[in-house]
Amino acid sequence: MQHLAESDAAHPASHDAGACCHGQAVTADAASAGSHDASHEHAPQSSDGDAPTRVGGVREYTCPMHPEVRQRGPGACPMCGMALEPVSPRGDEGESEELRSMRLRFIVGAALSVPLVLVSMGDKLLFGLLREVASARTLVFVELALALPVVLWGGWPFFVRAARSVVSRRPNMFTLIALGVGVAFLTSLAATFAPGLFPAVMRGEDGGAPVYYEAAAVIVTLALLGQVLELKARSRTGAAITALLGLAPDTARRISDDGREEDVPLDDVHVGDTLRVRPGERIPVDGSVVEGRSHVDEAMVTGEPGAVRKEQGDALVGATMNGSGTLLMRAEKVGSDTLLARIVTLVSDAQRSRAPIQKTVDVVAAWFVPAVLVVAVATFAVWMSVGPEPRLAHALVAAVSVLIIACPCALGLATPMSIMVASGRGASEGVLFRDAEAIEVLHAASVLVLDKTGTLTEGRPRLVDVLPTEGVEESRLLRLAATLEASSEHPLAAAVLAGAADRGLEPGRADDFESVTGLGIRATVDGERVLLGNERLLAEANLDGGDLSERASALRERGRTVMFLAEGGRVLGLLGVADPTKDGARAALDALRAEGLRIVVLSGDEEATARAVARELGIDDVVAGVLPEGKVDEIERLQRDGVRVVMVGDGINDAPALARADVGIAMGTGTDVAMESAGVTLVRGELDGIVRARRLSRATMRNIRQNLGFAFGYNALGVPLAAGVLFPAFGVLLDPMVAAAAMSLSSVSVIGNALRLRRVGASRTSP
């Protein structure tokens, strides 16, 4: 059956597979040496014209924040310390070795840090009970034994990355972590084995000096936790690629010149091959129909529900699903030229182009670390010059206090704690954030781009209008239509049959069934000839729709697909099928418009239908009839105007645009590929989830700024005290233990403030 509203599938123009942007690369070794200019070299190009993926047989990796950094094999970026990612992910990497390593280090670190904290604090908490079991000296060595593997083995990656940051003159968060851990641990070692270096006032009755092993171990453990969470989020890029690649069949049935058929691997299919596609199979490659008729589900490409009729000469897209007919096709695009392969490339490129939120903190660290070092050195120099005796001991204590109180623990927690709490709160509201960047950017976006089918609409065609002529019962009209549609393979037939079933109507028996291409269907029911189709089918039978034609035009303007039904030379009425808008969509969009968002509909559907839906929801900006690559182009056009763009979709065809947008939002009722490509998933698929997500994003960023204020506020107050500004007037020199307590208090303040995000409700904008 071929209804009036059925439209041919559009297909993208072919691309030159050999066209490639030949860029420059900076090797990791060159970057770490700080000689970027001297190390610029052209990245090697693969033989098939794709972007460089291998160097000397080894996969090439790059930094998501610094794409100019390239190296053979995985590792850490010498400029920012982030884990490198493959230039061209295959989607089959699975869990990375670095993630497994960081998780193991975190588990061991946490297992040792808990008893370490209990031992270090147990004497006070248990009112000296531990002193009855072991001496203070013994407990110090127990702390050392627990902290040693955590700091040296668990924290080793941080020390390596910190060293690279120093060599490349780009201090970052790892520089801060290594500095804080190193100072706390080395000071503790000095207190353990050479307590005489410390002033008498700093030593206890047994002559021992204070140690900070628990601080060093806890800093390492928290930093490892942050790395595990970050690596897990970034590893989902590969999951999206795997889902996309899994759409393509493994083999194709090729017909040789002598008529012999055989199943061959997809890699062995060449342009010009004749292939057989049996019912229920996926189209193996892009091509065109040579022989046969069928309906093909192209939702992967167009995002529209229902299948498209295919016959000789029609184009086919690889990985789309064939219906009940058998097709012979000619292969025209294979390998990296297929639409599916291009979608995979678009998703992987867009996802790798994102920069993490930690970049902001690293910029701060670039100024913070040198400033702390300058203050510590200046403090040491002043005490050595004018301080009381023993000058060396006082100078060392003051400098160490400065470094300890300026430990980056609170600064390092400021962002991830808020993100972790916000992510949990979002999950309870049906909003899943994929990464920190989505939370950071979402509230600042000014343009909201929405796919139509499955996003604004339910994505399932339904019978919405049954309009009989005078004297005809609605039940009779619908039963006759269902009787004809019961023999049809057209996707709209399911909507008519479902509508009849909802009304308790059973289809009758149809004889002499006939499908008329582009017009509709005909059959004999109870001895009468019945027609169901468009106005051209009526004209062919010399029938006039009369007043129904005007009503049909009005329905089409509202996005309906209209079918006329006639029996025995008389028009009995018409049916309207539509994909209705989601409940609450208008209210959610009104709320988003009130926040100043510009709303755009971006759909693969025909313009009349897209505009009808947009008009119903009060949306003026509509871009229709676009395929996946066109959606990406539209997103990039908006971004070139200097605005941040949020893209909302649910289908495979939306995946590249979701990945390219500043923030992609996927409907949880949609495809897995869309959800893996997006930064946010709305579990219930409701548009008001966007409102909740934006409000939580706004509250989270405010919370992060508050946390950073706590972290730097403690430093602004504590560093001068640690340096000894009160000593000349009051004779007060900050004890390193007090500095450690202040450092811990700043971390507790950050954590407590972040936990306030758990109280952010759907209608609240701030904690």
Coordinates of C-alpha atoms in Angstrom, one line a residue, residues 103-486:
R103 CA 40.5 1.5 40.3
L104 CA 42.9 -1.0 41.9
R105 CA 45.0 1.8 43.3
F106 CA 41.9 3.4 44.7
I107 CA 40.6 0.2 46.3
V108 CA 44.0 -0.5 48.0
G109 CA 44.3 3.2 49.0
A110 CA 40.9 3.3 50.6
A111 CA 41.5 0.0 52.4
L112 CA 44.7 1.3 53.9
S113 CA 43.5 4.9 54.5
V114 CA 40.6 3.9 56.7
P115 CA 42.7 2.1 59.4
L116 CA 45.3 4.8 59.0
V117 CA 42.8 7.5 59.9
L118 CA 41.5 5.4 62.8
V119 CA 45.1 4.9 64.2
S120 CA 46.0 8.6 63.8
M121 CA 42.8 9.8 65.4
G122 CA 42.0 6.8 67.6
D123 CA 44.1 8.0 70.5
K124 CA 41.9 11.0 70.9
L125 CA 38.6 9.3 70.0
L126 CA 39.2 6.4 72.4
F127 CA 40.5 8.6 75.2
G128 CA 44.0 7.2 75.1
L129 CA 43.0 3.5 74.8
L130 CA 45.5 2.9 72.1
R131 CA 48.3 4.2 74.3
E132 CA 47.7 1.2 76.6
V133 CA 48.2 -1.1 73.7
A134 CA 51.2 0.5 72.0
S135 CA 53.5 3.4 72.5
A136 CA 53.2 6.6 70.5
R137 CA 56.5 5.7 68.7
T138 CA 55.1 2.3 67.7
L139 CA 51.8 3.9 66.4
V140 CA 53.8 6.3 64.3
F141 CA 55.6 3.4 62.5
V142 CA 52.2 1.7 62.1
E143 CA 51.0 4.9 60.3
L144 CA 54.1 4.9 58.2
A145 CA 53.6 1.3 57.2
L146 CA 50.0 2.0 56.2
A147 CA 50.7 5.2 54.3
L148 CA 53.8 4.1 52.4
P149 CA 52.1 1.9 49.8
V150 CA 49.2 4.4 49.4
V151 CA 51.6 7.4 48.7
L152 CA 54.4 5.7 46.8
W153 CA 52.4 3.1 44.8
G154 CA 48.9 4.6 44.7
G155 CA 50.1 8.2 44.2
W156 CA 52.9 7.3 41.7
P157 CA 50.9 8.4 38.6
F158 CA 50.3 11.8 40.2
F159 CA 54.0 12.3 40.9
V160 CA 54.8 11.3 37.3
R161 CA 52.3 13.7 35.9
A162 CA 53.4 16.5 38.2
A163 CA 57.0 16.0 37.1
R164 CA 55.9 16.3 33.5
S165 CA 53.9 19.5 34.2
V166 CA 57.0 21.0 35.8
V167 CA 59.1 20.1 32.7
S168 CA 56.5 21.5 30.3
R169 CA 56.0 24.5 32.6
R170 CA 52.3 23.9 32.7
P171 CA 51.3 23.4 36.4
N172 CA 47.9 21.7 36.8
M173 CA 45.9 19.8 39.4
F174 CA 48.4 17.0 39.5
T175 CA 51.1 19.5 40.4
L176 CA 49.0 20.6 43.4
I177 CA 48.2 17.0 44.4
A178 CA 51.8 15.9 44.2
L179 CA 52.9 19.1 46.1
G180 CA 50.5 18.6 49.0
V181 CA 51.1 14.8 49.3
G182 CA 54.9 15.2 49.0
V183 CA 55.1 18.0 51.6
A184 CA 52.9 16.1 54.1
F185 CA 54.7 12.8 53.6
L186 CA 58.3 14.1 53.6
T187 CA 57.6 16.3 56.7
S188 CA 56.2 13.2 58.4
L189 CA 59.3 11.2 57.5
A190 CA 61.5 13.9 59.0
A191 CA 59.4 13.9 62.1
T192 CA 59.6 10.2 62.4
F193 CA 63.4 9.7 61.9
A194 CA 64.7 13.2 62.8
P195 CA 62.4 14.8 65.3
G196 CA 65.2 17.0 66.6
L197 CA 64.8 19.2 63.6
F198 CA 61.6 20.5 65.1
P199 CA 61.5 23.1 67.9
A200 CA 61.0 21.8 71.4
V201 CA 57.6 23.4 71.6
M202 CA 56.5 21.3 68.6
R203 CA 57.5 18.0 70.2
G204 CA 55.6 15.9 72.7
E205 CA 56.6 14.6 76.1
D206 CA 58.3 11.6 74.4
G207 CA 60.2 13.9 72.1
G208 CA 58.2 12.9 69.0
A209 CA 57.1 15.5 66.4
P210 CA 53.7 15.5 64.8
V211 CA 53.2 13.5 61.6
Y212 CA 50.7 13.9 58.8
Y213 CA 50.7 10.4 57.1
E214 CA 46.9 10.3 57.2
A215 CA 46.6 13.6 55.3
A216 CA 49.0 12.4 52.6
A217 CA 47.1 9.1 52.2
V218 CA 43.7 10.6 52.2
I219 CA 44.6 13.2 49.5
V220 CA 45.9 10.3 47.3
T221 CA 42.8 8.2 47.8
L222 CA 40.4 11.1 47.0
A223 CA 42.4 12.0 43.9
L224 CA 42.3 8.4 42.8
L225 CA 38.5 8.3 43.2
G226 CA 38.2 11.4 41.0
Q227 CA 40.3 9.7 38.3
V228 CA 38.2 6.6 38.4
L229 CA 35.0 8.6 38.0
E230 CA 36.4 10.6 35.2
L231 CA 37.8 7.7 33.3
K232 CA 34.5 5.7 33.6
A233 CA 32.6 8.7 32.1
R234 CA 35.0 9.1 29.2
S235 CA 35.1 5.3 28.5
R236 CA 31.4 5.6 27.4
T237 CA 32.6 7.1 24.1
G238 CA 33.6 3.7 23.0
A239 CA 30.2 2.3 24.0
A240 CA 28.4 4.7 21.6
I241 CA 30.7 3.6 18.8
T242 CA 30.2 -0.1 19.6
A243 CA 26.4 0.4 19.4
L244 CA 26.7 2.1 16.0
L245 CA 29.0 -0.4 14.5
G246 CA 26.7 -3.2 15.8
L247 CA 24.0 -2.0 13.5
A248 CA 25.8 -3.2 10.4
P249 CA 25.4 -6.9 9.5
D250 CA 28.5 -9.1 9.5
T251 CA 27.9 -10.6 6.1
A252 CA 26.1 -9.9 2.8
R253 CA 24.5 -12.4 0.3
R254 CA 26.3 -11.8 -3.0
I255 CA 25.0 -13.0 -6.4
S256 CA 27.8 -13.8 -8.9
D257 CA 27.5 -13.3 -12.6
D258 CA 26.5 -17.0 -13.1
G259 CA 23.7 -16.6 -10.6
R260 CA 25.4 -18.4 -7.8
E261 CA 24.7 -17.0 -4.3
E262 CA 27.0 -17.0 -1.3
D263 CA 27.3 -15.2 2.0
V264 CA 30.5 -13.1 2.1
P265 CA 32.1 -10.9 4.9
L266 CA 31.0 -7.3 4.6
D267 CA 34.6 -6.3 4.0
D268 CA 34.6 -8.4 0.7
V269 CA 31.6 -6.4 -0.8
H270 CA 32.7 -4.1 -3.6
V271 CA 31.0 -1.3 -5.5
G272 CA 28.9 -2.9 -8.3
D273 CA 28.2 -6.2 -6.6
T274 CA 24.6 -7.5 -6.7
L275 CA 23.3 -8.4 -3.3
R276 CA 20.1 -10.2 -2.1
V277 CA 18.4 -8.8 1.0
R278 CA 15.9 -11.2 2.4
P279 CA 12.9 -10.3 4.6
G280 CA 13.9 -9.2 8.1
E281 CA 17.6 -8.6 7.2
R282 CA 19.5 -5.4 7.4
I283 CA 20.6 -3.7 4.2
P284 CA 24.4 -4.5 4.1
V285 CA 25.7 -1.4 2.3
D286 CA 24.5 1.8 0.6
G287 CA 23.1 1.2 -2.9
S288 CA 19.9 1.0 -5.0
V289 CA 17.1 -1.5 -5.7
V290 CA 17.6 -3.6 -8.8
E291 CA 14.6 -5.9 -8.4
G292 CA 11.8 -6.5 -5.9
R293 CA 9.5 -4.5 -3.6
S294 CA 9.5 -4.1 0.1
H295 CA 9.2 -1.6 2.9
V296 CA 12.4 -0.5 4.7
D297 CA 12.6 0.9 8.2
E298 CA 14.8 4.0 7.8
A299 CA 14.3 5.4 11.2
M300 CA 18.1 5.2 11.7
V301 CA 18.4 7.9 9.0
T302 CA 15.3 10.0 9.0
G303 CA 14.2 9.5 12.6
E304 CA 10.7 9.0 11.4
P305 CA 8.5 6.1 12.5
G306 CA 7.3 3.6 10.0
A307 CA 8.9 2.1 6.9
V308 CA 9.4 3.5 3.4
R309 CA 8.3 1.6 0.3
K310 CA 11.2 0.6 -1.9
E311 CA 11.1 -0.6 -5.5
Q312 CA 13.3 -0.6 -8.6
G313 CA 15.6 2.4 -8.7
D314 CA 15.0 3.5 -5.1
A315 CA 18.0 4.2 -2.9
L316 CA 18.9 2.0 0.1
V317 CA 21.0 2.9 3.1
G318 CA 23.2 0.4 4.8
A319 CA 22.2 -0.9 8.3
T320 CA 18.5 0.0 7.7
M321 CA 16.0 -2.9 8.2
N322 CA 14.2 -4.6 5.4
G323 CA 10.6 -5.5 5.8
S324 CA 8.7 -8.5 4.5
G325 CA 9.8 -8.3 0.8
T326 CA 12.9 -9.6 -0.9
L327 CA 15.2 -7.1 -2.7
L328 CA 18.0 -7.4 -5.1
M329 CA 20.3 -4.4 -4.8
R330 CA 23.5 -2.9 -6.3
A331 CA 26.2 -1.9 -3.9
E332 CA 27.2 1.7 -4.6
K333 CA 29.0 2.8 -1.3
V334 CA 31.0 0.4 0.8
G335 CA 33.4 0.6 3.8
S336 CA 34.1 4.1 5.0
D337 CA 31.9 5.6 2.3
T338 CA 28.6 4.4 3.8
L339 CA 26.3 6.6 5.7
L340 CA 26.7 4.5 8.9
A341 CA 30.5 4.8 8.7
R342 CA 30.2 8.6 8.3
I343 CA 27.9 8.8 11.3
V344 CA 30.4 6.8 13.4
T345 CA 33.2 9.2 12.4
L346 CA 31.0 12.2 13.3
V347 CA 30.2 10.9 16.7
S348 CA 33.8 10.0 17.6
D349 CA 35.1 13.3 16.4
A350 CA 32.5 15.4 18.2
Q351 CA 32.9 13.5 21.4
R352 CA 36.7 13.8 21.4
S353 CA 36.5 17.6 20.8
R354 CA 35.0 18.2 24.2
A355 CA 37.1 19.8 27.0
P356 CA 36.6 18.7 30.6
I357 CA 35.4 21.1 33.3
Q358 CA 38.7 20.5 35.1
K359 CA 40.4 22.8 32.6
T360 CA 39.1 25.8 34.6
V361 CA 40.7 24.6 37.8
D362 CA 43.9 23.9 36.0
V363 CA 44.0 27.5 34.8
V364 CA 43.7 28.6 38.4
A365 CA 46.3 26.1 39.4
A366 CA 48.7 27.6 36.9
W367 CA 48.8 30.8 39.1
F368 CA 48.1 29.2 42.4
V369 CA 51.0 26.7 42.5
P370 CA 53.7 29.3 41.8
A371 CA 52.1 31.7 44.2
V372 CA 52.2 29.2 47.1
L373 CA 55.8 28.2 46.3
V374 CA 56.8 31.9 46.3
V375 CA 55.1 32.4 49.7
A376 CA 56.7 29.3 51.2
V377 CA 60.2 30.3 49.9
A378 CA 59.8 33.9 51.1
T379 CA 58.6 32.6 54.5
F380 CA 61.6 30.4 54.9
A381 CA 64.0 33.2 53.8
V382 CA 62.5 35.7 56.3
W383 CA 62.6 33.3 59.2
M384 CA 66.2 32.4 58.3
S385 CA 67.1 36.1 58.2
V386 CA 65.3 37.7 61.2
G387 CA 63.7 34.8 63.0
P388 CA 64.6 33.7 66.6
E389 CA 66.8 30.7 67.3
P390 CA 66.9 28.0 66.2
R391 CA 66.3 29.8 62.9
L392 CA 66.4 26.7 60.7
A393 CA 63.8 24.8 62.7
H394 CA 61.5 27.8 62.9
A395 CA 62.0 28.5 59.1
L396 CA 61.2 24.9 58.3
V397 CA 58.1 24.7 60.4
A398 CA 56.7 28.0 59.0
A399 CA 57.4 27.0 55.4
V400 CA 55.9 23.5 55.9
S401 CA 52.9 25.1 57.5
V402 CA 52.4 27.3 54.5
L403 CA 52.5 24.3 52.1
I404 CA 50.3 22.1 54.2
I405 CA 47.6 24.7 54.8
A406 CA 47.7 25.5 51.0
C407 CA 47.2 21.8 50.2
P408 CA 45.0 21.4 47.2
C409 CA 42.6 18.9 48.8
A410 CA 39.7 21.4 49.1
L411 CA 40.5 22.9 45.7
G412 CA 40.5 19.4 44.2
L413 CA 37.2 18.5 45.9
A414 CA 35.4 21.8 45.0
T415 CA 34.3 20.7 41.6
P416 CA 34.0 16.9 41.7
M417 CA 32.0 16.8 45.0
S418 CA 29.4 19.2 43.6
I419 CA 29.3 17.2 40.4
M420 CA 28.9 13.9 42.2
V421 CA 26.1 15.2 44.4
A422 CA 24.4 16.9 41.5
S423 CA 24.6 13.8 39.4
G424 CA 22.9 11.8 42.2
R425 CA 20.2 14.4 42.7
G426 CA 19.6 14.5 38.9
A427 CA 19.2 10.8 38.8
S428 CA 16.5 11.0 41.5
E429 CA 14.7 13.6 39.3
G430 CA 15.0 11.4 36.1
V431 CA 17.9 13.4 34.7
L432 CA 21.1 11.5 34.0
F433 CA 24.2 13.6 33.5
R434 CA 27.0 11.9 31.6
D435 CA 29.8 14.2 32.6
A436 CA 30.7 17.3 34.4
E437 CA 30.9 19.4 31.3
A438 CA 27.2 18.8 30.6
I439 CA 26.3 20.2 34.0
E440 CA 28.6 23.2 33.5
V441 CA 27.5 24.2 30.1
L442 CA 23.8 23.4 30.2
H443 CA 22.7 26.4 32.3
A444 CA 24.6 28.9 30.0
A445 CA 23.1 27.7 26.7
S446 CA 21.0 30.2 24.8
V447 CA 19.6 28.0 21.9
L448 CA 17.6 24.8 22.3
V449 CA 17.4 22.6 19.2
L450 CA 14.8 19.9 19.2
D451 CA 14.3 16.8 17.0
K452 CA 10.6 16.3 16.2
T453 CA 9.8 12.6 16.2
G454 CA 10.1 10.9 19.6
T455 CA 11.2 14.2 21.2
L456 CA 8.3 16.6 20.6
T457 CA 6.0 13.8 19.6
E458 CA 5.4 10.3 20.9
G459 CA 7.1 8.7 17.9
R460 CA 4.2 6.2 17.3
P461 CA 1.6 7.1 14.7
R462 CA -2.0 6.9 16.0
L463 CA -5.4 7.1 14.5
V464 CA -6.6 10.5 15.7
D465 CA -9.5 11.4 13.3
V466 CA -12.4 9.3 12.1
L467 CA -14.8 11.6 10.1
P468 CA -17.8 9.8 8.5
T469 CA -20.1 11.5 6.0
E470 CA -23.7 12.1 7.0
G471 CA -25.6 8.9 7.6
V472 CA -22.5 6.7 8.1
E473 CA -21.7 5.3 11.4
E474 CA -18.1 5.9 12.7
S475 CA -17.8 2.2 13.6
R476 CA -18.8 1.0 10.1
L477 CA -16.3 3.4 8.5
L478 CA -13.4 2.3 10.8
R479 CA -14.3 -1.4 10.5
L480 CA -14.1 -1.2 6.7
A481 CA -10.8 0.6 6.8
A482 CA -9.4 -2.0 9.2
T483 CA -10.6 -4.8 7.0
L484 CA -8.5 -3.4 4.1
E485 CA -5.5 -2.5 6.2
A486 CA -5.4 -6.0 7.7

